[in-house]
mmCIF file of C-alpha atoms (C1' of nucleotides) and ligand atoms in Angstrom:
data_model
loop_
_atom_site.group_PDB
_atom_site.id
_atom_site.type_symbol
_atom_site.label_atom_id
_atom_site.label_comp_id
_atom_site.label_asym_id
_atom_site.label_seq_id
_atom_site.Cartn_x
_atom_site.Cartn_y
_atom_site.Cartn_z
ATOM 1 C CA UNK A 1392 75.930 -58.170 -108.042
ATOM 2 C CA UNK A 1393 72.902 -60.074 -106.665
ATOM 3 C CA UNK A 1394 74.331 -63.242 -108.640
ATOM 4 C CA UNK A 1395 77.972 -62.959 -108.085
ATOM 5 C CA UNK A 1396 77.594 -62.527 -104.196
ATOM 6 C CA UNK A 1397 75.117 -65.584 -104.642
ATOM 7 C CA UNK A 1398 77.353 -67.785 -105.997
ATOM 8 C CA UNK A 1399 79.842 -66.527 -104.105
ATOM 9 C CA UNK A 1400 77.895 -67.933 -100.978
ATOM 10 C CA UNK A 1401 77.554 -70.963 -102.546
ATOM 11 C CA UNK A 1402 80.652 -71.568 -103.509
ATOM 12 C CA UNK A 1403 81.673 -70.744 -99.729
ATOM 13 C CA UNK A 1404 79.236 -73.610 -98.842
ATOM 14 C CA UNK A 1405 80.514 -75.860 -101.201
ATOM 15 C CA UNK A 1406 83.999 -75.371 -99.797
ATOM 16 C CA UNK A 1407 82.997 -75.410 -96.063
ATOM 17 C CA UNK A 1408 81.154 -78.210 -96.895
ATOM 18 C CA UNK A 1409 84.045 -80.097 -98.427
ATOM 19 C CA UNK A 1410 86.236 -79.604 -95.427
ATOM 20 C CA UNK A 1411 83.610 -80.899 -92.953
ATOM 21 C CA UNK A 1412 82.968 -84.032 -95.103
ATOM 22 C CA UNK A 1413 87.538 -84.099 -95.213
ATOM 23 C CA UNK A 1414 87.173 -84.024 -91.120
ATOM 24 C CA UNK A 1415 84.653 -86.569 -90.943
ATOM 25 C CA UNK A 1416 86.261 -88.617 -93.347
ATOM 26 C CA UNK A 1417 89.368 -88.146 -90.974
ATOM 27 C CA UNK A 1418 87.584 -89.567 -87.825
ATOM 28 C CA UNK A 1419 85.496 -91.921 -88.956
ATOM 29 C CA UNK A 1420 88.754 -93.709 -90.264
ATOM 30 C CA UNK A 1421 90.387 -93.726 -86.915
ATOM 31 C CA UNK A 1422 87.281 -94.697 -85.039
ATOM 32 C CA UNK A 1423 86.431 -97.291 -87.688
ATOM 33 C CA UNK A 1424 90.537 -98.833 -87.168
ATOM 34 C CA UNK A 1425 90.591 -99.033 -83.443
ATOM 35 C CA UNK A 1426 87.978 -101.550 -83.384
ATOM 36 C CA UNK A 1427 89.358 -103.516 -86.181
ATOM 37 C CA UNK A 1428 86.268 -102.728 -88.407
ATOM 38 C CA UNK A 1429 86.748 -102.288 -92.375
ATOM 39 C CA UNK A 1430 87.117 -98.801 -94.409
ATOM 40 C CA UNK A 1431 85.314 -99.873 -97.511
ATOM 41 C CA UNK A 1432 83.818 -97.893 -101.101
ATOM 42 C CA UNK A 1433 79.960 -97.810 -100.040
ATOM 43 C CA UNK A 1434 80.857 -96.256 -96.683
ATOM 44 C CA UNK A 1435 82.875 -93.418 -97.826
ATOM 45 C CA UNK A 1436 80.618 -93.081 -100.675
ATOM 46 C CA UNK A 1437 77.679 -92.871 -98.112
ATOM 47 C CA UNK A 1438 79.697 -90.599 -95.365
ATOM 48 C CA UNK A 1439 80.444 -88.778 -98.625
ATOM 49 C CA UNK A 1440 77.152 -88.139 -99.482
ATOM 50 C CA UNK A 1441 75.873 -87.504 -96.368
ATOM 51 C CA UNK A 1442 78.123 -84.845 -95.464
ATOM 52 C CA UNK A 1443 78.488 -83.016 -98.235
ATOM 53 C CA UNK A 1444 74.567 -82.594 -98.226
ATOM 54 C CA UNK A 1445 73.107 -80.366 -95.423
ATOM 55 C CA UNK A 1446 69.966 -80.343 -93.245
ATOM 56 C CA UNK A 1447 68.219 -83.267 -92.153
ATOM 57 C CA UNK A 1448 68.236 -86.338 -93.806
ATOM 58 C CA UNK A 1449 65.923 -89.277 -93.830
ATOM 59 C CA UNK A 1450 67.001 -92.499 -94.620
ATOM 60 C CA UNK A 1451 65.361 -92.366 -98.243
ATOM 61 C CA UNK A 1452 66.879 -89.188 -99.400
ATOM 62 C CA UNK A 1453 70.184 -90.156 -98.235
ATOM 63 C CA UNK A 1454 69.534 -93.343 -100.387
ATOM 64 C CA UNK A 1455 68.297 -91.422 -103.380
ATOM 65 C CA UNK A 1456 71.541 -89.172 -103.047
ATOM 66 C CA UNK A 1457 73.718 -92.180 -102.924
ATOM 67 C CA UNK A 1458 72.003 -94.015 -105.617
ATOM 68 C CA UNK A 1459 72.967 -91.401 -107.941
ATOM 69 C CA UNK A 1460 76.345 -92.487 -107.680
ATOM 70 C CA UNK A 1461 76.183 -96.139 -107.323
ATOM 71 C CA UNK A 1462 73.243 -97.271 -107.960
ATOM 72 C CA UNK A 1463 73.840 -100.798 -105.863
ATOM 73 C CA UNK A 1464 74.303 -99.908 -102.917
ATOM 74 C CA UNK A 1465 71.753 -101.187 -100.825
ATOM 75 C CA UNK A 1466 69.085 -99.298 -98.036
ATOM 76 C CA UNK A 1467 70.287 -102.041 -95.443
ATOM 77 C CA UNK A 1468 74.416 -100.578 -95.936
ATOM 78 C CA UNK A 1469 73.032 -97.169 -95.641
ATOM 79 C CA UNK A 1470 70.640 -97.782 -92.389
ATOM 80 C CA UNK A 1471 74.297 -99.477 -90.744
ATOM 81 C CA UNK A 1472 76.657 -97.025 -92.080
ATOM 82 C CA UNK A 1473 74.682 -94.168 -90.705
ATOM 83 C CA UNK A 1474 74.143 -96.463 -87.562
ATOM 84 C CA UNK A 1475 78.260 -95.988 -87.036
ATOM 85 C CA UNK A 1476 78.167 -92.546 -87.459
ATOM 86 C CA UNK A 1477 75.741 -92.156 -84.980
ATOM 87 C CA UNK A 1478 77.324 -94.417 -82.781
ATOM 88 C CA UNK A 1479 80.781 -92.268 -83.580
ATOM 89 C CA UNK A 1480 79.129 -88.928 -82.566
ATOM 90 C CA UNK A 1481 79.796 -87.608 -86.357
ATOM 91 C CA UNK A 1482 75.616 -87.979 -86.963
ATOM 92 C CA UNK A 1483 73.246 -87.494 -84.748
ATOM 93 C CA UNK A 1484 69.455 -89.316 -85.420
ATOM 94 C CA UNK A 1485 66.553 -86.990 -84.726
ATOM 95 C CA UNK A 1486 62.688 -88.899 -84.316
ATOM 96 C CA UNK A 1487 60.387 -85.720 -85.667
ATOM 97 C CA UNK A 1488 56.819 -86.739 -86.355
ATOM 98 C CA UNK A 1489 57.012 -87.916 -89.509
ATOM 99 C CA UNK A 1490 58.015 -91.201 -89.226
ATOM 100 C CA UNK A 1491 60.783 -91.902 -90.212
ATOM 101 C CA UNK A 1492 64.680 -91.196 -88.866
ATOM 102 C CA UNK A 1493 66.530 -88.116 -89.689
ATOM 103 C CA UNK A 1494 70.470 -87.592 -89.405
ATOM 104 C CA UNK A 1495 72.020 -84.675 -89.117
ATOM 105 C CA UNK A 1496 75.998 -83.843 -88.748
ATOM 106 C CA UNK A 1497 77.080 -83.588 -85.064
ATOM 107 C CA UNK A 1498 80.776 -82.984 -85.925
ATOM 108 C CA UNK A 1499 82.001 -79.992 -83.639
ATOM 109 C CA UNK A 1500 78.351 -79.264 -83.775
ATOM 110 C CA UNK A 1501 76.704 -77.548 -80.540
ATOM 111 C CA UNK A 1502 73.416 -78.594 -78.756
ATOM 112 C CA UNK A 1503 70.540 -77.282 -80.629
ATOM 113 C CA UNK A 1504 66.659 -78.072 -81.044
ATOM 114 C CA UNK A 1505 63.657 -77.235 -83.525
ATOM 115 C CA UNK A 1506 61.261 -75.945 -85.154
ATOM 116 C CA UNK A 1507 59.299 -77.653 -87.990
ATOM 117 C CA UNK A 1508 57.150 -76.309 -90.568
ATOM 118 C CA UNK A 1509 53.940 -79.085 -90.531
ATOM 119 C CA UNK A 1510 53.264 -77.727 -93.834
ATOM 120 C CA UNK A 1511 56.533 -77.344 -96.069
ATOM 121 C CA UNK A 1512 58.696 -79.763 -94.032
ATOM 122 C CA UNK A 1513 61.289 -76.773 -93.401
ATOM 123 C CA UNK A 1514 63.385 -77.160 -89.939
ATOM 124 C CA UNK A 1515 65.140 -74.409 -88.249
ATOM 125 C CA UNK A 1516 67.509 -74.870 -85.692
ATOM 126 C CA UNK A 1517 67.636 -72.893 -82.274
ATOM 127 C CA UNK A 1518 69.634 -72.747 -78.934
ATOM 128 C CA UNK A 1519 68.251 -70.906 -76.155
ATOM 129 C CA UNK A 1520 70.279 -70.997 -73.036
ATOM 130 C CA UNK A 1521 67.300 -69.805 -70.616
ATOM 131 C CA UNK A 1522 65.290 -72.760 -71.994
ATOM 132 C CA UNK A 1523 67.989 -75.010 -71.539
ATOM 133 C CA UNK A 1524 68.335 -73.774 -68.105
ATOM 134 C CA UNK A 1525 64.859 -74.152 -66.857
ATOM 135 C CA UNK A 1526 65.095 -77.250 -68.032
ATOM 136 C CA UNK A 1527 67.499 -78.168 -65.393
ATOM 137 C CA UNK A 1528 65.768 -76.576 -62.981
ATOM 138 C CA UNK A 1529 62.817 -78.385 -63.535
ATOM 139 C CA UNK A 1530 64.045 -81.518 -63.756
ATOM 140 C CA UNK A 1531 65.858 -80.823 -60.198
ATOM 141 C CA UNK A 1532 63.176 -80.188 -58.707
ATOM 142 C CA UNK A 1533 61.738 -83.981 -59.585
ATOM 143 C CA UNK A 1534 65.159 -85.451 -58.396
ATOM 144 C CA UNK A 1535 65.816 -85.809 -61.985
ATOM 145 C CA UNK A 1536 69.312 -86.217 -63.839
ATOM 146 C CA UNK A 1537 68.972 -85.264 -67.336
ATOM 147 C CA UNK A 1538 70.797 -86.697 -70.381
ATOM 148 C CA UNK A 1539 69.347 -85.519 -73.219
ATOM 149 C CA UNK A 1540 66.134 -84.208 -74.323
ATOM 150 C CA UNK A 1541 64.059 -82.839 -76.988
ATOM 151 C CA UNK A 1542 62.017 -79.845 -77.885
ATOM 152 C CA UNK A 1543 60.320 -79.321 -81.052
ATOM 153 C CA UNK A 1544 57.994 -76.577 -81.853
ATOM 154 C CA UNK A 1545 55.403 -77.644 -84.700
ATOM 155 C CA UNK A 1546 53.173 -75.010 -86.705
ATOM 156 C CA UNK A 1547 53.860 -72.570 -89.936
ATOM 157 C CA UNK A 1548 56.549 -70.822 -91.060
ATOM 158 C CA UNK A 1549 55.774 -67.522 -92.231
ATOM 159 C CA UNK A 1550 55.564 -67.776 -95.704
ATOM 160 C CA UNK A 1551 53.243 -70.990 -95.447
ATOM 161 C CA UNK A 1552 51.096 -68.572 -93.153
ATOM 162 C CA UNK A 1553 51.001 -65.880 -95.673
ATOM 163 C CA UNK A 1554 49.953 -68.552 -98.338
ATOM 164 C CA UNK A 1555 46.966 -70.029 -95.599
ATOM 165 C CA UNK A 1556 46.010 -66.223 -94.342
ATOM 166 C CA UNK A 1557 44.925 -65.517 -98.521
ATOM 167 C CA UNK B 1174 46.594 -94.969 -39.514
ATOM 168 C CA UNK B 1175 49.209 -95.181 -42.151
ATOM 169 C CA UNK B 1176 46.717 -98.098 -43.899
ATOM 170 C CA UNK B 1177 43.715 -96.032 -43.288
ATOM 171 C CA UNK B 1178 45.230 -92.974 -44.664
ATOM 172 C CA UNK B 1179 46.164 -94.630 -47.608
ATOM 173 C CA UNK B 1180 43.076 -96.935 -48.259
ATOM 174 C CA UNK B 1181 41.585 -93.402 -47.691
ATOM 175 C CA UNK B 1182 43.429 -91.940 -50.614
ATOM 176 C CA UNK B 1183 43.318 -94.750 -52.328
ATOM 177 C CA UNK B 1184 39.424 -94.464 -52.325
ATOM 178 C CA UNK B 1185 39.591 -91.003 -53.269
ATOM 179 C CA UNK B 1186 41.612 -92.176 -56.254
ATOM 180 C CA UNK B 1187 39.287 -94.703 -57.287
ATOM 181 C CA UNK B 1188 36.253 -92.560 -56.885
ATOM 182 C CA UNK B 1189 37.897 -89.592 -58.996
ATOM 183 C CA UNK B 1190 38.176 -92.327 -61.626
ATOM 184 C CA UNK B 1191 34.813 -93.723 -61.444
ATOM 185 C CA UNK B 1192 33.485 -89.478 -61.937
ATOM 186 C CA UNK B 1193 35.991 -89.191 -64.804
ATOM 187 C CA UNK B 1194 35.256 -91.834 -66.464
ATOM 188 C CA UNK B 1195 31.363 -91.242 -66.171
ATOM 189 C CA UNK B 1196 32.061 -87.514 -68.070
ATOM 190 C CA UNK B 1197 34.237 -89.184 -70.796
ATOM 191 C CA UNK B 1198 31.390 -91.876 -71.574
ATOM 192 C CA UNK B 1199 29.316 -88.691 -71.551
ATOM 193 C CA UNK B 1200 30.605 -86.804 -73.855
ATOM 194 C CA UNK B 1201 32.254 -89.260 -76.399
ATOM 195 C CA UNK B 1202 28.088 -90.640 -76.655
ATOM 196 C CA UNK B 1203 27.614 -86.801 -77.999
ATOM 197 C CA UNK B 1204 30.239 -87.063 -80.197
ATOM 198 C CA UNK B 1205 29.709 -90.089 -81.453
ATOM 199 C CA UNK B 1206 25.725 -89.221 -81.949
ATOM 200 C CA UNK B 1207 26.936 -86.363 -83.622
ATOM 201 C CA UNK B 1208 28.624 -88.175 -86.363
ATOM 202 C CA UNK B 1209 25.716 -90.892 -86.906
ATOM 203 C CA UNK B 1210 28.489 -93.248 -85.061
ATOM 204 C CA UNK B 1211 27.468 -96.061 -82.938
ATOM 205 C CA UNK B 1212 27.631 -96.840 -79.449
ATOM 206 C CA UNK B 1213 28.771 -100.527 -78.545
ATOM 207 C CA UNK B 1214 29.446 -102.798 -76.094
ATOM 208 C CA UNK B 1215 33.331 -103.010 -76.916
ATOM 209 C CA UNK B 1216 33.890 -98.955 -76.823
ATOM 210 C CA UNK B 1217 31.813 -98.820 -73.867
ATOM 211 C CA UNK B 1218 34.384 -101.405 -72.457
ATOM 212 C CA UNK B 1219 37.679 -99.794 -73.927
ATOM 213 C CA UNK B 1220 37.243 -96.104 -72.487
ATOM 214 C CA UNK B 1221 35.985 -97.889 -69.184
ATOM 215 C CA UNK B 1222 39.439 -99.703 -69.196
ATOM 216 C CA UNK B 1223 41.122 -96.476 -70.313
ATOM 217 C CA UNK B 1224 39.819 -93.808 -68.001
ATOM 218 C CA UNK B 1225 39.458 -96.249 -65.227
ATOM 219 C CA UNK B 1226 43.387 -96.328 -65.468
ATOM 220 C CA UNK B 1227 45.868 -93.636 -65.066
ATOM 221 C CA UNK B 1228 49.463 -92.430 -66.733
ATOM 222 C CA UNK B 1229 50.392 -92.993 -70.237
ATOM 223 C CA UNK B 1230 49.180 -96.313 -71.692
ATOM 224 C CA UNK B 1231 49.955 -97.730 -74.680
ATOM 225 C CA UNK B 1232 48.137 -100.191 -76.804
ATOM 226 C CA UNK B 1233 49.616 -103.412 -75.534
ATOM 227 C CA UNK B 1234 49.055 -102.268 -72.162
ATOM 228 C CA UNK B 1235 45.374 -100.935 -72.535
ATOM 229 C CA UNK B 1236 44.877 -104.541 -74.385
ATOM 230 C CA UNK B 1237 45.804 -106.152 -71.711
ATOM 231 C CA UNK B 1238 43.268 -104.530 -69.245
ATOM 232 C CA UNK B 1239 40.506 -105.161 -71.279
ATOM 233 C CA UNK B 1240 41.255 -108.732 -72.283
ATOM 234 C CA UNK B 1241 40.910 -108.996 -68.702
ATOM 235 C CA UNK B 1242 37.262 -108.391 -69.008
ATOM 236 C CA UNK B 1243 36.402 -109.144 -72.420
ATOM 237 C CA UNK B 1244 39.021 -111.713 -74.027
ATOM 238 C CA UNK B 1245 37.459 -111.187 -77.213
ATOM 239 C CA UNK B 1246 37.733 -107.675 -78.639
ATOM 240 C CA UNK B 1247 41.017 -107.354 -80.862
ATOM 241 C CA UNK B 1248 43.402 -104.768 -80.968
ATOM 242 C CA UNK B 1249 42.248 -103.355 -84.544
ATOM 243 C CA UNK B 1250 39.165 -102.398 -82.211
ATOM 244 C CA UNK B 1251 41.336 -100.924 -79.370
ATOM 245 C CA UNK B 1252 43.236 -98.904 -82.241
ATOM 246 C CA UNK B 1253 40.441 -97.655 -83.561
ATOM 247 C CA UNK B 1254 38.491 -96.763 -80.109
ATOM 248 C CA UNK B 1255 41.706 -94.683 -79.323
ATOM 249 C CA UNK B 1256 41.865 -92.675 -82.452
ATOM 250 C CA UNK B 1257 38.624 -91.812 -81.837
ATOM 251 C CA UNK B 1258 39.133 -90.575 -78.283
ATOM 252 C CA UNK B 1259 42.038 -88.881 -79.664
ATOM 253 C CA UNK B 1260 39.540 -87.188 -82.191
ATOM 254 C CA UNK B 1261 37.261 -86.369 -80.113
ATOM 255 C CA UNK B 1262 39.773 -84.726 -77.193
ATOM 256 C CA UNK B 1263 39.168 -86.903 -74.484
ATOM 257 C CA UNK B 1264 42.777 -88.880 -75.003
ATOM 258 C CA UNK B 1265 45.631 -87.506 -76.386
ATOM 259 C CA UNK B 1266 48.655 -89.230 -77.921
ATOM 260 C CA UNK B 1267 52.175 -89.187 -76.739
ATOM 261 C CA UNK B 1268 54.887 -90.651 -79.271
ATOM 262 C CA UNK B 1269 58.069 -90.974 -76.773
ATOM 263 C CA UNK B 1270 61.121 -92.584 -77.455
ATOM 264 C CA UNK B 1271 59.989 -96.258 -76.675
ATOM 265 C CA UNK B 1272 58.728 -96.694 -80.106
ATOM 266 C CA UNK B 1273 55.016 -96.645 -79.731
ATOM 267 C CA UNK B 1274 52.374 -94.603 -79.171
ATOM 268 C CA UNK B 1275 50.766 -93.729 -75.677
ATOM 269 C CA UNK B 1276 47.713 -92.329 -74.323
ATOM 270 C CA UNK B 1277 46.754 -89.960 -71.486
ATOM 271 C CA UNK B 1278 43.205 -88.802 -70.628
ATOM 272 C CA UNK B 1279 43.059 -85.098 -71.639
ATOM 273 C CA UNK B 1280 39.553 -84.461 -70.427
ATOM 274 C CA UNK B 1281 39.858 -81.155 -68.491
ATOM 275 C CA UNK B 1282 43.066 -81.365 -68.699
ATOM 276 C CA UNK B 1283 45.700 -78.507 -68.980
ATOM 277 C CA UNK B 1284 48.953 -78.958 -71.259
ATOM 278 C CA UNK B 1285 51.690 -80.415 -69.689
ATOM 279 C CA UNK B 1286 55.334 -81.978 -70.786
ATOM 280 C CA UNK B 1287 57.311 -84.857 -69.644
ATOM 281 C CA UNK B 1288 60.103 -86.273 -67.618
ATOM 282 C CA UNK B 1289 60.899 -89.888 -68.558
ATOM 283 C CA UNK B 1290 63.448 -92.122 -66.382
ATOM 284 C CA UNK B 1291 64.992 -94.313 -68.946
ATOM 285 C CA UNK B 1292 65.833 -96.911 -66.383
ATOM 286 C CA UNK B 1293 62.484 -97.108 -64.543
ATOM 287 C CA UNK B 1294 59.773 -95.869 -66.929
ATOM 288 C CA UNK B 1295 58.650 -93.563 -64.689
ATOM 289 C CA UNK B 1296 56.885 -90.459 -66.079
ATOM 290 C CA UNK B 1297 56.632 -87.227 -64.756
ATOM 291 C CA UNK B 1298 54.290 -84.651 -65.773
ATOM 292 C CA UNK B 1299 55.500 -80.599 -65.376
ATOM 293 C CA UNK B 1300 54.071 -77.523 -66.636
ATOM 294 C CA UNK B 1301 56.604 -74.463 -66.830
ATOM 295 C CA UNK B 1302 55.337 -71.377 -68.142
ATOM 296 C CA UNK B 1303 58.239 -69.450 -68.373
ATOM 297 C CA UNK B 1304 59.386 -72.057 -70.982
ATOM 298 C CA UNK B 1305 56.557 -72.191 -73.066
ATOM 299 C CA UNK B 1306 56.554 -68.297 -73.014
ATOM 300 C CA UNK B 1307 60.301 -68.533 -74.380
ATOM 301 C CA UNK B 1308 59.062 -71.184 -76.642
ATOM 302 C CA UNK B 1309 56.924 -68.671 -78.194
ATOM 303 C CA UNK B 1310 59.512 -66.066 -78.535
ATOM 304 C CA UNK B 1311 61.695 -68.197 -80.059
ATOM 305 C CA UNK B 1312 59.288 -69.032 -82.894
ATOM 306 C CA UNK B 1313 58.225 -65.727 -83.404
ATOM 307 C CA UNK B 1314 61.838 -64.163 -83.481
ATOM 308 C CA UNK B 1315 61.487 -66.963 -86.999
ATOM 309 C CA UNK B 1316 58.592 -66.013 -88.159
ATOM 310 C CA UNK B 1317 56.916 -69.151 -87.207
ATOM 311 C CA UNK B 1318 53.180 -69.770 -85.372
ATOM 312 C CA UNK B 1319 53.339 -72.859 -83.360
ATOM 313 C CA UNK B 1320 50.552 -74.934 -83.021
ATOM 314 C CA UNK B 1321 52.158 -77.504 -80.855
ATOM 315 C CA UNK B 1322 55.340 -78.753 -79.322
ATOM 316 C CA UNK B 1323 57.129 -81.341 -77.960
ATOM 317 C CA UNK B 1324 59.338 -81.099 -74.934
ATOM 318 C CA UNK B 1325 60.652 -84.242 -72.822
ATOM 319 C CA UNK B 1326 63.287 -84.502 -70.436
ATOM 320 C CA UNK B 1327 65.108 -87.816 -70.331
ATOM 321 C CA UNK B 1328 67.264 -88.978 -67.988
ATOM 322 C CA UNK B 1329 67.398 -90.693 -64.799
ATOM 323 C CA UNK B 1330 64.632 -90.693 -61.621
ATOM 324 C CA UNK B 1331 66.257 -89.990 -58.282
ATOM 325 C CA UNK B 1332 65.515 -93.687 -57.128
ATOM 326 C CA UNK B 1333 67.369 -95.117 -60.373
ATOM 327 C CA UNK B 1334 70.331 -92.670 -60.164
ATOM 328 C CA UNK B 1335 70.952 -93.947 -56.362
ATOM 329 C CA UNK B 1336 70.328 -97.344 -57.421
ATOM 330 C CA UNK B 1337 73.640 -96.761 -59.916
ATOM 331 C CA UNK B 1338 75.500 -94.711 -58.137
ATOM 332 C CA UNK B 1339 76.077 -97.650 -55.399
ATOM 333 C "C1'" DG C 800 9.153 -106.054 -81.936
ATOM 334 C "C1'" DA C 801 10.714 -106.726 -86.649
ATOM 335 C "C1'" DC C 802 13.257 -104.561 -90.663
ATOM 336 C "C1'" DG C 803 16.936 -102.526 -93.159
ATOM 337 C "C1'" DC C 804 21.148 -100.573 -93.642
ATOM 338 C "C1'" DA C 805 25.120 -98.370 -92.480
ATOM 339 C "C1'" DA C 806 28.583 -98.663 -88.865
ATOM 340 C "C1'" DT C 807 31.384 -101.914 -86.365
ATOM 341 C "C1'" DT C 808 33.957 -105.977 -85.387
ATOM 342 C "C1'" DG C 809 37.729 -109.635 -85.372
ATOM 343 C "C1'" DA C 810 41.106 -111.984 -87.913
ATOM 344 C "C1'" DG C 811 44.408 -111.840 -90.778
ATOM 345 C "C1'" DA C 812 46.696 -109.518 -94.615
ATOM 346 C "C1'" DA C 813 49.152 -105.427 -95.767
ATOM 347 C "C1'" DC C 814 52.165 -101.641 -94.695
ATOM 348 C "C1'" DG C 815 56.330 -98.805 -93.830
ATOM 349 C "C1'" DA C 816 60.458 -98.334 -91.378
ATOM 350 C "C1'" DT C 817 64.038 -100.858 -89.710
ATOM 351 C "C1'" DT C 818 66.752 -105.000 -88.579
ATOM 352 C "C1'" DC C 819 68.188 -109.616 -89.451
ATOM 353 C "C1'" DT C 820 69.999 -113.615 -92.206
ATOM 354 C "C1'" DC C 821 73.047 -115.642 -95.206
ATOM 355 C "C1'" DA C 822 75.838 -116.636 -99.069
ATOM 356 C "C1'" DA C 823 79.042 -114.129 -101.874
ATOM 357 C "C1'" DC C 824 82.481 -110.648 -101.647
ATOM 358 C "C1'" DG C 825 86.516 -107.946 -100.443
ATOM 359 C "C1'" DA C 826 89.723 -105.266 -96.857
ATOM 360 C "C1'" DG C 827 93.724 -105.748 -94.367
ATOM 361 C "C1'" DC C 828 97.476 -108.436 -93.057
ATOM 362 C "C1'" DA C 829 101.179 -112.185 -93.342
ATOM 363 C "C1'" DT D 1339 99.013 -114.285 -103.093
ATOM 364 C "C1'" DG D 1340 96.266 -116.349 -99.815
ATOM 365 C "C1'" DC D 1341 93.509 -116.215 -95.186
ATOM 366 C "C1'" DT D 1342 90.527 -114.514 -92.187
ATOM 367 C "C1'" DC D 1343 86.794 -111.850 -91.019
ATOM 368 C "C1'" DG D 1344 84.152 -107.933 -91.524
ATOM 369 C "C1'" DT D 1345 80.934 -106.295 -95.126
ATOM 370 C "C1'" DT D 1346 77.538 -106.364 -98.656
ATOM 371 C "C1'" DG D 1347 72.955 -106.843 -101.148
ATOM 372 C "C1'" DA D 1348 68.682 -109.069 -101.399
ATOM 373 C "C1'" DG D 1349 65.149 -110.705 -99.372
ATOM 374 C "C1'" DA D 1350 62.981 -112.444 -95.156
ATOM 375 C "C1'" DA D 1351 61.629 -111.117 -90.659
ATOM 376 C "C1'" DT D 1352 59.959 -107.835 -87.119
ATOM 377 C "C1'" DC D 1353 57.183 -104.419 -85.019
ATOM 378 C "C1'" DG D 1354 53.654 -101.144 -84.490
ATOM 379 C "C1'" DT D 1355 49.835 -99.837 -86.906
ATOM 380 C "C1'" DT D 1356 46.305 -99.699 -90.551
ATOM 381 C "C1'" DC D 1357 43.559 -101.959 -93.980
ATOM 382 C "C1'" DT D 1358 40.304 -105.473 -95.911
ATOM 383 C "C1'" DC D 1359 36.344 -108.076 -95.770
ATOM 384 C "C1'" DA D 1360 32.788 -111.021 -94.408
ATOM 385 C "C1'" DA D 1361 29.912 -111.446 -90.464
ATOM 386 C "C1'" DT D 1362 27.603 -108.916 -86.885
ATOM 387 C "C1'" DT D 1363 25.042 -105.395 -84.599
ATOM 388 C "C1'" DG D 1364 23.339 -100.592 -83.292
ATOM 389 C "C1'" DC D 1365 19.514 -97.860 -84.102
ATOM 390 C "C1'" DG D 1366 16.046 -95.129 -86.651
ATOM 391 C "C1'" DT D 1367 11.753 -96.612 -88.993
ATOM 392 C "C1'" DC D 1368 7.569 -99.068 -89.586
HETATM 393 ZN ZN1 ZN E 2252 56.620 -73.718 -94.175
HETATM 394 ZN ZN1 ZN E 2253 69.256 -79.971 -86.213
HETATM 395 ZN ZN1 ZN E 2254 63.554 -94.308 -62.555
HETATM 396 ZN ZN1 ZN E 2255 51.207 -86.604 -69.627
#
DNA sequence: GACGCAATTGAGAACGATTCTCAACGAGCA
DNA sequence: TGCTCGTTGAGAATCGTTCTCAATTGCGTC
């Protein structure tokens, strides 16, 4: 039972993944034809990719991913293709403390911010509408207008705690 | 009275400076005795330059001031006097969205997050404990122990957003 | 004050992530 | 099918930062 409902959420993943990367597919084409750019095989195979994957993705994994299915496409086509779907709204880039870039899908995708494991790399997302308000409010009270912003919380998941705590 | 006030506050300024950067020299020479490190004439001259100054600095900039009185020391030897201020808690580095690193005096100093104008540079500091109390619900509700966060508000100052809004 | 040695320094090389350059290639359209 | 441009891959270039190394210099010891 264990494995059948397992597999079962997988394969609802799978499928839910399949019609996101189908959407994005969709949009990207139509934002990629009004400005008279070109749909060509490394993009889709690298929109491809990077949909159907989940999470965060750095630049090198997304590589590695797409490398397994051509292995000539090159980093530089993969730093500009994700550069258009950032500039699209179907990615959005994310500048944790690691160094390097990470994308994540922003199609249909609500505001959301982080926390990060500083010892097994794991990120969880969060929204938390009082936050976001006080936010506001703070940034009112400087004569601020906000457009974006970011909030990370660092430190230990709970089982990297349990491992430390032994 | 306007001038006086402000050469008034202006002193004031200066001579909080001057006492701040008196304690930092004091206590970096005890942590830098404590480590069999040395004391020399181009740290003594880079923490002067950075404590004498005030907001978020970065490299280039804290360069700059000290080339101004010593056109000789090289920025491997700024890099490395800040990591060690960094080390030893009397700076502490900011990574905002400019693409390099800044530091602030943290002597004494409580935490605090930031509001960045994107137009002007301007930075403004806030503390709102409220949000860092939510903060920690929201890891714990995860199962996560934060050991430090991020949170920076970007957007616009008032005097930028009037500037566009004519 | 001189000595010895480890820590420090400055200059430039090296690095890692990202962007740029350019010649060859290939989408989209007539 | 042929043209015109946008695109591609590889490597050079860039940028912030760290590393390397030979020369220098604190600083405890005599
Ligand atoms: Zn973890
Ligand atoms: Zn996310
Ligand atoms: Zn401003
Ligand atoms: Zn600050």
């Amino acid at each position: 039972m264990p494995t059948a409902s397992n597999s079962g959420a997988r394969a609802a993943r799978t499928q839910q993944h399949a019609a996101r990367t189908e959407a994005a597919r969709e949009r990207l084409k139509a934002w990629i034809a009004e400005r008279g750019l070109k749909q060509t095989r490394q993009r889709d195979l690298i929109v491809d990719s990077f949909f159907s994957a989940s999470g965060h993705l750095s630049i090198d994994e997304l590589l590695a991913r797409v490398s397994l299915r051509d292995r000539n496409i090159g980093a530089a086509t993969v730093y500009r293709t994700m550069k258009i779907l950032t500039e699209s709204g179907l990615a959005s880039a994310r500048h944790f403390d690691d160094g390097q870039t990470r994308y994540e899908a922003a199609l249909d995708r609500d505001h959301h911010d982080h926390l990060i494991c500083t010892k097994c790399q794991t990120i969880i997302e969060f929204e938390n509408e009082r936050i976001e308000e006080l936010q506001d409010e703070v940034a009112l009270e400087h004569g601020f207008t906000v457009t974006r912003h970011k909030l990370e919380l660092y430190g230990l998941c709970g089982k990297c705690r349990a491992k430390s705590d032994r």
